[in-house]
Amino acid sequence: MRYLVTGGAGFIGSNFIRFLFNKYGDDAQVVNLDKLTYAGIRENLAEYEGKPNYRFLEGDIANPADVTEAYRGVDGNGTDVVVNFAAETHVDRSLMEAGTFIQTDVHGVLVLLEEARRHAPKLRRFVQISTDEVYGSIDDGSFSEGDPLNPRNPYSASKAGGDRMAYAYGQTYGLPVIVTRASNNFGPYQYPEKLIPLFVTNAMDDLPLPLYGDGKNVRDWLFVDDHCAAIDFLIEYGTNSETYNIGGGNERENREITYRILELLKKPESLIKPVGDRQGHDRRYSLDTRKLERLGFKCDTDFDAALERTVRWYVENEPWWRAIKERSAEFRAYYEKQYANR
Ligand code: NAD
Ligand code: DAU
């Protein structure tokens, strides 16, 4: 299978490419198109550089010339499957500046879809990686795929635009589009601006853990390996024009996650620093995942074991995150702006 994976230098994308090579070996050919924004780290997949079935292409999904080149494949032989992970992904950053979110998460998707039209009917799948955030917040019950979208922050509004644009191209032009909406991922290689890697690495350095609001917001945590396996399953067994929720079934309040991290690292709860809430902070995300289960896929990773494994990964891979937190001027400027006066 010839894959075009966009955003493959980021957290989920790099885990997905590793998943493909582990599962399919030389039978998988992968082009990784990534702009290398602050969140893109090419070295995440250093072990595949130079292999004949892997090609890294630095480029922008919103740039038609980059996208045309990427669809050519590893050696000009074309693409069977596109999986679009490329996005601006951090809610807090979208509250500082939303323009890049529109440019990548909406317009970039359009550019990828326009190129897909030129490759139909040979293209087998176009998977648009969306998010549970497009439904908005829910106090009771869970969202199903047919529920109305109600994004409540600039990031999720942009993702909803890309989500529906992909669906619309499937309907209008008959492209083989599948949309997936996953819940909060965690695992190795997650950029340390997000809750779990930020709190683990801060705790390791005895720095405060800035817990927003009352700490009772609920997220459904999905181990990244389960997410990768679900996407791979849907490429094989999903139905075109359908949307699939992918949830971990592990709803936890942020404060519970925080206590658990401190416990695993044997650090005191006094490191928790309650800070001002995120503007428009969604209270709870929850997904009904029965559609995916009916198709035959269920996430089966034990949450506590996966969290422990994740914490251990950050403990054992200090150089990876210290390069970001200590040597990236961009990260330090962001951290200062986001947390200094909170
Ligand atoms: P990430 O921020 O770790 O990585 C994003 C990657 O996209 C980076 O490598 C970045 O360089 C690249 N990128 C950004 N703009 C680009 C552009 N214009 N052209 C090419 N590459 C570009 O993100 P992530 O957490 O791995 O998320 C991946 C996808 O999954 C996103 O679409 C996100 O919306 C979605 N998602 C994430 C989660 C989660 O919990 N992390 C949950 C559900 C859905
Ligand atoms: O639900 C899926 C989404 O999950 C993805 O679409 C996004 O790309 C991804 O970033 C994530 O969004 P969240 O906003 O839920 O993730 P984040 O890790 O930023 O925050 C998780 C929760 O923790 C949220 O309720 C806010 C809170 N939080 C976060 C940070 C960074 C804190 O309390 N303190 C913090 O410093």
CSV table of C-alpha atoms and ligand atoms in Angstrom, one decimal:
chain,number,residue,atom,x,y,z
A,1,MET,CA,0.0,0.0,0.0
A,2,ARG,CA,1.3,3.5,-0.9
A,3,TYR,CA,0.5,6.0,1.8
A,4,LEU,CA,0.7,9.7,1.9
A,5,VAL,CA,0.7,10.7,5.6
A,6,THR,CA,0.6,14.4,6.3
A,7,GLY,CA,1.8,15.8,9.6
A,8,GLY,CA,3.9,12.7,10.2
A,9,ALA,CA,6.5,14.6,12.1
A,10,GLY,CA,4.0,15.3,14.9
A,11,PHE,CA,2.7,13.2,17.7
A,12,ILE,CA,0.0,11.0,16.3
A,13,GLY,CA,1.4,11.1,12.7
A,14,SER,CA,4.8,9.8,13.7
A,15,ASN,CA,3.2,7.0,15.9
A,16,PHE,CA,1.0,6.1,12.9
A,17,ILE,CA,3.9,5.8,10.5
A,18,ARG,CA,5.9,3.7,13.0
A,19,PHE,CA,2.7,1.5,13.4
A,20,LEU,CA,2.5,1.0,9.6
A,21,PHE,CA,6.1,0.0,9.3
A,22,ASN,CA,5.9,-2.3,12.3
A,23,LYS,CA,2.7,-4.0,10.9
A,24,TYR,CA,3.4,-4.0,7.1
A,25,GLY,CA,7.2,-3.8,6.9
A,26,ASP,CA,8.4,-3.3,3.3
A,27,ASP,CA,4.9,-3.7,2.0
A,28,ALA,CA,4.1,-0.1,3.1
A,29,GLN,CA,5.5,2.8,1.2
A,30,VAL,CA,5.1,6.1,3.1
A,31,VAL,CA,5.5,9.7,2.0
A,32,ASN,CA,5.5,12.0,5.1
A,33,LEU,CA,4.6,15.6,4.1
A,34,ASP,CA,5.2,17.9,7.0
A,35,LYS,CA,5.7,21.6,7.3
A,36,LEU,CA,7.9,21.2,10.4
A,37,THR,CA,6.1,23.9,12.4
A,38,TYR,CA,7.0,24.3,16.0
A,39,ALA,CA,5.3,20.9,16.6
A,40,GLY,CA,7.0,19.0,13.8
A,41,ILE,CA,10.1,17.0,14.7
A,42,ARG,CA,11.6,15.1,11.8
A,43,GLU,CA,13.9,13.1,14.1
A,44,ASN,CA,10.9,11.4,15.6
A,45,LEU,CA,11.2,9.0,12.7
A,46,ALA,CA,15.0,9.1,12.2
A,47,GLU,CA,15.2,5.3,12.1
A,48,TYR,CA,13.4,5.3,8.7
A,49,GLU,CA,15.4,8.0,7.0
A,50,GLY,CA,17.3,6.6,4.0
A,51,LYS,CA,15.0,3.5,3.6
A,52,PRO,CA,13.7,3.0,0.1
A,53,ASN,CA,10.1,2.8,1.2
A,54,TYR,CA,10.1,6.1,3.2
A,55,ARG,CA,10.3,9.6,1.9
A,56,PHE,CA,10.2,12.8,4.1
A,57,LEU,CA,9.0,15.9,2.3
A,58,GLU,CA,9.2,19.2,4.0
A,59,GLY,CA,6.1,21.1,2.7
A,60,ASP,CA,2.8,22.7,3.4
A,61,ILE,CA,-0.6,21.0,2.9
A,62,ALA,CA,-1.9,24.5,1.9
A,63,ASN,CA,0.6,24.8,-0.9
A,64,PRO,CA,-0.6,23.1,-4.1
A,65,ALA,CA,2.9,22.5,-5.5
A,66,ASP,CA,4.0,20.7,-2.3
A,67,VAL,CA,0.8,18.6,-2.3
A,68,THR,CA,1.2,17.7,-6.0
A,69,GLU,CA,4.7,16.5,-5.3
A,70,ALA,CA,3.6,14.5,-2.2
A,71,TYR,CA,0.9,12.6,-4.1
A,72,ARG,CA,3.6,11.4,-6.5
A,73,GLY,CA,4.6,8.9,-3.8
A,74,VAL,CA,7.9,7.6,-2.7
A,75,ASP,CA,9.4,7.1,-6.2
A,76,GLY,CA,6.8,8.8,-8.5
A,77,ASN,CA,4.5,5.8,-8.4
A,78,GLY,CA,1.5,7.5,-6.9
A,79,THR,CA,-0.7,7.2,-3.7
A,80,ASP,CA,-3.3,4.7,-2.7
A,81,VAL,CA,-4.3,6.2,0.7
A,82,VAL,CA,-4.1,9.7,2.2
A,83,VAL,CA,-4.2,10.2,5.9
A,84,ASN,CA,-4.4,13.8,6.9
A,85,PHE,CA,-3.0,14.5,10.4
A,86,ALA,CA,-1.4,17.8,9.5
A,87,ALA,CA,-3.0,20.6,11.6
A,88,GLU,CA,-2.5,23.3,14.1
A,89,THR,CA,-3.6,21.4,17.2
A,90,HIS,CA,-3.4,23.3,20.4
A,91,VAL,CA,-6.5,25.0,21.8
A,92,ASP,CA,-4.6,27.5,23.9
A,93,ARG,CA,-2.6,28.6,20.9
A,94,SER,CA,-5.8,29.1,18.9
A,95,LEU,CA,-6.9,31.5,21.6
A,96,MET,CA,-3.8,33.6,20.9
A,97,GLU,CA,-3.9,33.5,17.1
A,98,ALA,CA,-6.4,31.7,15.0
A,99,GLY,CA,-5.4,32.6,11.4
A,100,THR,CA,-2.9,29.7,11.0
A,101,PHE,CA,-5.6,27.3,12.2
A,102,ILE,CA,-7.9,28.4,9.4
A,103,GLN,CA,-5.1,28.3,6.9
A,104,THR,CA,-4.0,24.8,7.7
A,105,ASP,CA,-7.0,23.1,9.2
A,106,VAL,CA,-9.5,24.4,6.7
A,107,HIS,CA,-7.7,25.6,3.6
A,108,GLY,CA,-5.0,23.0,3.8
A,109,VAL,CA,-7.7,20.3,3.7
A,110,LEU,CA,-9.2,21.9,0.6
A,111,VAL,CA,-5.8,21.8,-1.2
A,112,LEU,CA,-5.4,18.1,-0.3
A,113,LEU,CA,-8.9,17.3,-1.6
A,114,GLU,CA,-8.4,19.2,-4.8
A,115,GLU,CA,-5.3,17.1,-5.5
A,116,ALA,CA,-7.3,14.0,-4.6
A,117,ARG,CA,-9.8,14.8,-7.3
A,118,ARG,CA,-7.0,14.7,-9.8
A,119,HIS,CA,-6.0,11.2,-8.6
A,120,ALA,CA,-9.5,9.7,-8.5
A,121,PRO,CA,-10.5,6.9,-9.3
A,122,LYS,CA,-7.1,5.4,-8.4
A,123,LEU,CA,-7.2,6.7,-4.9
A,124,ARG,CA,-8.5,4.1,-2.4
A,125,ARG,CA,-9.1,6.2,0.7
A,126,PHE,CA,-8.8,9.8,1.9
A,127,VAL,CA,-8.9,9.8,5.8
A,128,GLN,CA,-9.5,13.1,7.4
A,129,ILE,CA,-8.4,13.1,11.0
A,130,SER,CA,-11.0,15.2,12.8
A,131,THR,CA,-11.6,15.4,16.6
A,132,ASP,CA,-14.3,14.9,19.2
A,133,GLU,CA,-14.0,18.7,19.9
A,134,VAL,CA,-16.2,19.4,16.8
A,135,TYR,CA,-19.3,18.3,18.8
A,136,GLY,CA,-18.6,20.8,21.6
A,137,SER,CA,-19.1,20.1,25.3
A,138,ILE,CA,-21.6,17.6,26.7
A,139,ASP,CA,-22.6,17.4,30.4
A,140,ASP,CA,-24.4,14.1,30.3
A,141,GLY,CA,-24.5,11.3,27.7
A,142,SER,CA,-22.2,10.9,24.7
A,143,PHE,CA,-22.1,12.3,21.2
A,144,SER,CA,-22.9,10.0,18.2
A,145,GLU,CA,-21.7,10.6,14.7
A,146,GLY,CA,-25.0,12.0,13.5
A,147,ASP,CA,-25.2,14.7,16.2
A,148,PRO,CA,-25.0,18.3,15.2
A,149,LEU,CA,-21.6,20.0,15.4
A,150,ASN,CA,-21.1,22.8,17.9
A,151,PRO,CA,-17.4,23.7,18.1
A,152,ARG,CA,-16.8,26.2,20.8
A,153,ASN,CA,-13.2,27.4,20.3
A,154,PRO,CA,-11.2,28.6,17.2
A,155,TYR,CA,-9.2,25.3,17.0
A,156,SER,CA,-12.4,23.1,17.0
A,157,ALA,CA,-14.2,25.5,14.6
A,158,SER,CA,-11.3,25.1,12.2
A,159,LYS,CA,-11.3,21.3,12.5
A,160,ALA,CA,-15.1,21.3,11.9
A,161,GLY,CA,-14.5,23.2,8.7
A,162,GLY,CA,-11.9,20.6,7.5
A,163,ASP,CA,-14.1,17.8,8.7
A,164,ARG,CA,-17.1,18.9,6.7
A,165,MET,CA,-15.0,20.0,3.6
A,166,ALA,CA,-13.7,16.4,3.4
A,167,TYR,CA,-17.2,15.0,3.7
A,168,ALA,CA,-18.5,17.5,1.1
A,169,TYR,CA,-15.8,16.4,-1.4
A,170,GLY,CA,-16.8,12.8,-0.9
A,171,GLN,CA,-20.5,13.7,-1.6
A,172,THR,CA,-19.9,16.1,-4.4
A,173,TYR,CA,-17.1,14.4,-6.3
A,174,GLY,CA,-17.4,10.8,-5.2
A,175,LEU,CA,-14.0,10.8,-3.4
A,176,PRO,CA,-13.4,7.8,-1.0
A,177,VAL,CA,-13.5,10.0,2.1
A,178,ILE,CA,-13.7,8.7,5.7
A,179,VAL,CA,-13.8,11.2,8.6
A,180,THR,CA,-12.6,10.1,12.0
A,181,ARG,CA,-13.2,11.9,15.3
A,182,ALA,CA,-10.9,10.8,18.1
A,183,SER,CA,-10.8,11.8,21.7
A,184,ASN,CA,-7.7,13.0,23.7
A,185,ASN,CA,-4.7,11.0,22.7
A,186,PHE,CA,-1.7,10.3,25.0
A,187,GLY,CA,1.5,8.4,24.6
A,188,PRO,CA,5.2,8.8,23.5
A,189,TYR,CA,6.3,11.8,21.4
A,190,GLN,CA,3.5,14.2,22.4
A,191,TYR,CA,4.6,17.8,22.3
A,192,PRO,CA,5.0,19.0,25.9
A,193,GLU,CA,2.5,21.8,25.6
A,194,LYS,CA,-0.4,19.3,26.1
A,195,LEU,CA,-1.7,18.3,29.5
A,196,ILE,CA,0.0,14.9,30.1
A,197,PRO,CA,3.5,15.5,28.7
A,198,LEU,CA,3.5,19.1,30.2
A,199,PHE,CA,2.6,17.8,33.7
A,200,VAL,CA,4.9,14.8,33.6
A,201,THR,CA,7.9,16.8,32.5
A,202,ASN,CA,7.2,19.8,34.9
A,203,ALA,CA,6.8,17.3,37.8
A,204,MET,CA,10.1,15.7,36.9
A,205,ASP,CA,11.7,19.1,37.4
A,206,ASP,CA,9.7,20.0,40.5
A,207,LEU,CA,8.0,22.8,38.5
A,208,PRO,CA,4.3,23.8,39.2
A,209,LEU,CA,1.5,21.9,37.3
A,210,PRO,CA,-0.8,24.7,36.1
A,211,LEU,CA,-4.3,23.1,36.5
A,212,TYR,CA,-7.0,25.2,34.8
A,213,GLY,CA,-10.1,26.2,36.7
A,214,ASP,CA,-11.4,23.7,39.2
A,215,GLY,CA,-9.6,20.8,37.5
A,216,LYS,CA,-12.9,19.0,37.0
A,217,ASN,CA,-13.1,19.2,33.2
A,218,VAL,CA,-13.4,15.7,31.8
A,219,ARG,CA,-11.6,14.3,28.8
A,220,ASP,CA,-11.8,10.8,27.3
A,221,TRP,CA,-8.2,9.5,27.1
A,222,LEU,CA,-7.2,7.3,24.1
A,223,PHE,CA,-3.8,5.6,24.0
A,224,VAL,CA,-2.1,6.6,20.7
A,225,ASP,CA,-1.5,3.0,19.7
A,226,ASP,CA,-5.2,2.3,19.9
A,227,HIS,CA,-5.9,5.4,17.7
A,228,CYS,CA,-3.4,4.2,15.1
A,229,ALA,CA,-4.9,0.7,15.1
A,230,ALA,CA,-8.4,2.1,14.6
A,231,ILE,CA,-7.3,4.3,11.7
A,232,ASP,CA,-5.6,1.3,10.0
A,233,PHE,CA,-8.8,-0.8,10.7
A,234,LEU,CA,-11.0,1.9,9.1
A,235,ILE,CA,-8.7,2.1,6.0
A,236,GLU,CA,-9.4,-1.6,5.5
A,237,TYR,CA,-13.0,-1.9,6.6
A,238,GLY,CA,-14.6,1.5,6.8
A,239,THR,CA,-17.3,2.7,4.4
A,240,ASN,CA,-16.7,5.7,2.2
A,241,SER,CA,-18.6,8.9,3.2
A,242,GLU,CA,-19.0,7.7,6.7
A,243,THR,CA,-17.8,9.3,9.9
A,244,TYR,CA,-16.4,7.3,12.9
A,245,ASN,CA,-15.9,8.2,16.5
A,246,ILE,CA,-12.8,6.8,18.1
A,247,GLY,CA,-12.8,7.0,21.9
A,248,GLY,CA,-10.8,5.4,24.6
A,249,GLY,CA,-13.6,4.9,27.0
A,250,ASN,CA,-11.4,6.4,29.7
A,251,GLU,CA,-13.2,9.5,31.0
A,252,ARG,CA,-11.3,11.2,33.7
A,253,GLU,CA,-11.3,14.6,35.4
A,254,ASN,CA,-8.1,16.6,34.8
A,255,ARG,CA,-7.3,16.5,38.5
A,256,GLU,CA,-7.5,12.7,38.6
A,257,ILE,CA,-4.9,12.6,35.8
A,258,THR,CA,-2.8,15.1,37.7
A,259,TYR,CA,-2.9,13.1,40.9
A,260,ARG,CA,-2.0,9.9,39.1
A,261,ILE,CA,1.0,11.5,37.4
A,262,LEU,CA,2.3,12.8,40.7
A,263,GLU,CA,1.8,9.4,42.3
A,264,LEU,CA,3.7,7.6,39.5
A,265,LEU,CA,6.6,10.0,39.8
A,266,LYS,CA,6.5,10.0,43.6
A,267,LYS,CA,6.1,13.8,43.6
A,268,PRO,CA,4.0,15.9,46.1
A,269,GLU,CA,0.6,17.2,45.4
A,270,SER,CA,1.9,20.7,46.5
A,271,LEU,CA,3.2,21.0,42.9
A,272,ILE,CA,-0.3,21.5,41.7
A,273,LYS,CA,-1.0,25.1,41.0
A,274,PRO,CA,-4.6,26.0,40.3
A,275,VAL,CA,-4.6,28.8,37.7
A,276,GLY,CA,-7.2,30.9,35.8
A,277,ASP,CA,-9.4,28.8,33.6
A,278,ARG,CA,-9.0,28.5,29.8
A,279,GLN,CA,-11.4,30.9,28.0
A,280,GLY,CA,-14.5,29.0,26.8
A,281,HIS,CA,-13.1,25.8,28.4
A,282,ASP,CA,-15.2,22.8,27.2
A,283,ARG,CA,-16.4,21.0,30.3
A,284,ARG,CA,-16.6,17.4,29.1
A,285,TYR,CA,-16.0,15.4,25.9
A,286,SER,CA,-17.7,12.0,25.5
A,287,LEU,CA,-18.1,9.8,22.5
A,288,ASP,CA,-20.5,7.0,21.6
A,289,THR,CA,-18.2,4.5,19.9
A,290,ARG,CA,-20.7,1.8,19.1
A,291,LYS,CA,-20.5,2.4,15.3
A,292,LEU,CA,-16.8,1.5,15.2
A,293,GLU,CA,-17.5,-1.4,17.6
A,294,ARG,CA,-20.2,-2.8,15.4
A,295,LEU,CA,-17.7,-2.8,12.5
A,296,GLY,CA,-15.5,-5.0,14.7
A,297,PHE,CA,-13.0,-2.7,16.4
A,298,LYS,CA,-12.7,-2.0,20.1
A,299,CYS,CA,-9.8,-0.1,21.9
A,300,ASP,CA,-8.4,-2.6,24.4
A,301,THR,CA,-5.5,-0.9,26.0
A,302,ASP,CA,-5.7,-0.7,29.8
A,303,PHE,CA,-5.7,3.0,30.7
A,304,ASP,CA,-3.6,2.8,33.9
A,305,ALA,CA,-1.0,0.6,32.3
A,306,ALA,CA,-0.8,2.9,29.3
A,307,LEU,CA,-0.4,6.0,31.5
A,308,GLU,CA,2.3,4.3,33.4
A,309,ARG,CA,4.1,3.3,30.2
A,310,THR,CA,3.7,6.9,28.9
A,311,VAL,CA,5.2,8.4,32.0
A,312,ARG,CA,8.1,6.0,31.8
A,313,TRP,CA,8.7,7.0,28.2
A,314,TYR,CA,9.2,10.6,29.2
A,315,VAL,CA,11.4,9.6,32.1
A,316,GLU,CA,13.5,7.5,29.8
A,317,ASN,CA,13.6,10.0,27.0
A,318,GLU,CA,14.6,13.2,28.7
A,319,PRO,CA,16.8,14.5,25.8
A,320,TRP,CA,13.7,14.4,23.6
A,321,TRP,CA,11.6,16.8,25.6
A,322,ARG,CA,14.5,18.8,27.1
A,323,ALA,CA,15.4,19.8,23.5
A,324,ILE,CA,12.0,21.4,23.2
A,325,LYS,CA,11.4,22.8,26.7
A,326,GLU,CA,15.0,24.1,27.2
A,327,ARG,CA,16.4,24.8,23.8
A,328,SER,CA,13.4,25.9,21.7
A,329,ALA,CA,13.1,29.7,22.0
A,330,GLU,CA,9.7,29.3,20.5
A,331,PHE,CA,8.5,27.0,23.3
A,332,ARG,CA,10.0,29.2,26.0
A,333,ALA,CA,8.3,32.3,24.6
A,334,TYR,CA,5.0,30.4,24.3
A,335,TYR,CA,5.3,29.1,27.9
A,336,GLU,CA,6.0,32.5,29.3
A,337,LYS,CA,3.0,34.1,27.4
A,338,GLN,CA,0.7,31.3,28.4
A,339,TYR,CA,1.5,30.8,32.1
A,340,ALA,CA,3.6,33.7,33.5
A,341,ASN,CA,0.7,35.9,34.6
A,342,ARG,CA,-2.0,33.2,35.2
B,1,NAD,P1,0.8,17.7,16.5
B,1,NAD,O1,0.6,19.2,16.8
B,1,NAD,O2,1.7,16.9,17.4
B,1,NAD,O3,1.4,17.5,15.1
B,1,NAD,C1,0.9,18.3,14.0
B,1,NAD,C2,1.9,18.0,12.8
B,1,NAD,O4,1.4,18.7,11.6
B,1,NAD,C3,3.3,18.6,13.1
B,1,NAD,O5,4.3,17.7,12.7
B,1,NAD,C4,3.3,19.9,12.2
B,1,NAD,O6,4.6,20.2,11.7
B,1,NAD,C5,2.4,19.4,11.0
B,1,NAD,N1,1.8,20.6,10.3
B,1,NAD,C6,1.2,21.6,10.9
B,1,NAD,N2,0.8,22.5,9.9
B,1,NAD,C7,1.1,21.9,8.7
B,1,NAD,C8,0.9,22.2,7.3
B,1,NAD,N3,0.3,23.4,7.0
B,1,NAD,N4,1.4,21.4,6.4
B,1,NAD,C9,2.0,20.3,6.7
B,1,NAD,N5,2.3,19.9,8.0
B,1,NAD,C10,1.8,20.7,9.0
B,1,NAD,O7,-0.6,17.1,16.4
B,1,NAD,P2,-1.2,15.7,16.9
B,1,NAD,O8,-1.6,15.8,18.3
B,1,NAD,O9,-0.3,14.7,16.4
B,1,NAD,O10,-2.6,15.7,16.0
B,1,NAD,C11,-2.6,15.1,14.7
B,1,NAD,C12,-4.0,15.3,14.2
B,1,NAD,O11,-4.9,14.6,15.0
B,1,NAD,C13,-4.5,16.7,14.1
B,1,NAD,O12,-5.3,16.8,12.9
B,1,NAD,C14,-5.4,16.8,15.3
B,1,NAD,O13,-6.4,17.8,15.1
B,1,NAD,C15,-6.0,15.4,15.4
B,1,NAD,N6,-6.4,15.0,16.7
B,1,NAD,C16,-5.5,15.1,17.8
B,1,NAD,C17,-5.9,14.6,19.0
B,1,NAD,C18,-5.0,14.7,20.2
B,1,NAD,O14,-5.4,14.4,21.3
B,1,NAD,N7,-3.7,15.0,20.0
B,1,NAD,C19,-7.2,14.1,19.2
B,1,NAD,C20,-8.1,14.0,18.1
B,1,NAD,C21,-7.7,14.5,16.9
B,2,DAU,O1,-10.3,16.0,22.4
B,2,DAU,C1,-9.3,16.0,21.3
B,2,DAU,C2,-8.4,17.2,21.4
B,2,DAU,O2,-7.6,16.9,22.6
B,2,DAU,C3,-7.6,17.3,20.2
B,2,DAU,O3,-8.4,17.6,19.1
B,2,DAU,C4,-6.6,18.4,20.4
B,2,DAU,O4,-5.7,18.6,19.3
B,2,DAU,C5,-5.7,18.2,21.6
B,2,DAU,O5,-4.8,19.2,21.9
B,2,DAU,C6,-6.6,17.9,22.8
B,2,DAU,O6,-7.3,19.1,23.2
B,2,DAU,P1,-7.5,19.5,24.8
B,2,DAU,O7,-7.6,21.0,24.8
B,2,DAU,O8,-8.5,18.7,25.4
B,2,DAU,O9,-6.0,19.1,25.3
B,2,DAU,P2,-5.0,19.7,26.3
B,2,DAU,O10,-3.9,18.7,26.6
B,2,DAU,O11,-4.6,21.1,25.9
B,2,DAU,O12,-5.9,19.9,27.6
B,2,DAU,C7,-6.5,18.8,28.3
B,2,DAU,C8,-7.2,19.3,29.5
B,2,DAU,O13,-6.3,19.8,30.4
B,2,DAU,C9,-8.1,20.5,29.2
B,2,DAU,O14,-9.3,20.4,29.9
B,2,DAU,C10,-7.3,21.7,29.6
B,2,DAU,C11,-6.5,21.1,30.8
B,2,DAU,N1,-5.2,21.8,30.9
B,2,DAU,C12,-4.4,21.8,29.8
B,2,DAU,C13,-3.1,22.4,29.9
B,2,DAU,C14,-2.2,22.5,28.7
B,2,DAU,C15,-4.8,22.3,32.1
B,2,DAU,O15,-5.5,22.2,33.1
B,2,DAU,N2,-3.6,22.9,32.2
B,2,DAU,C16,-2.7,23.0,31.2
B,2,DAU,O16,-1.6,23.5,31.3
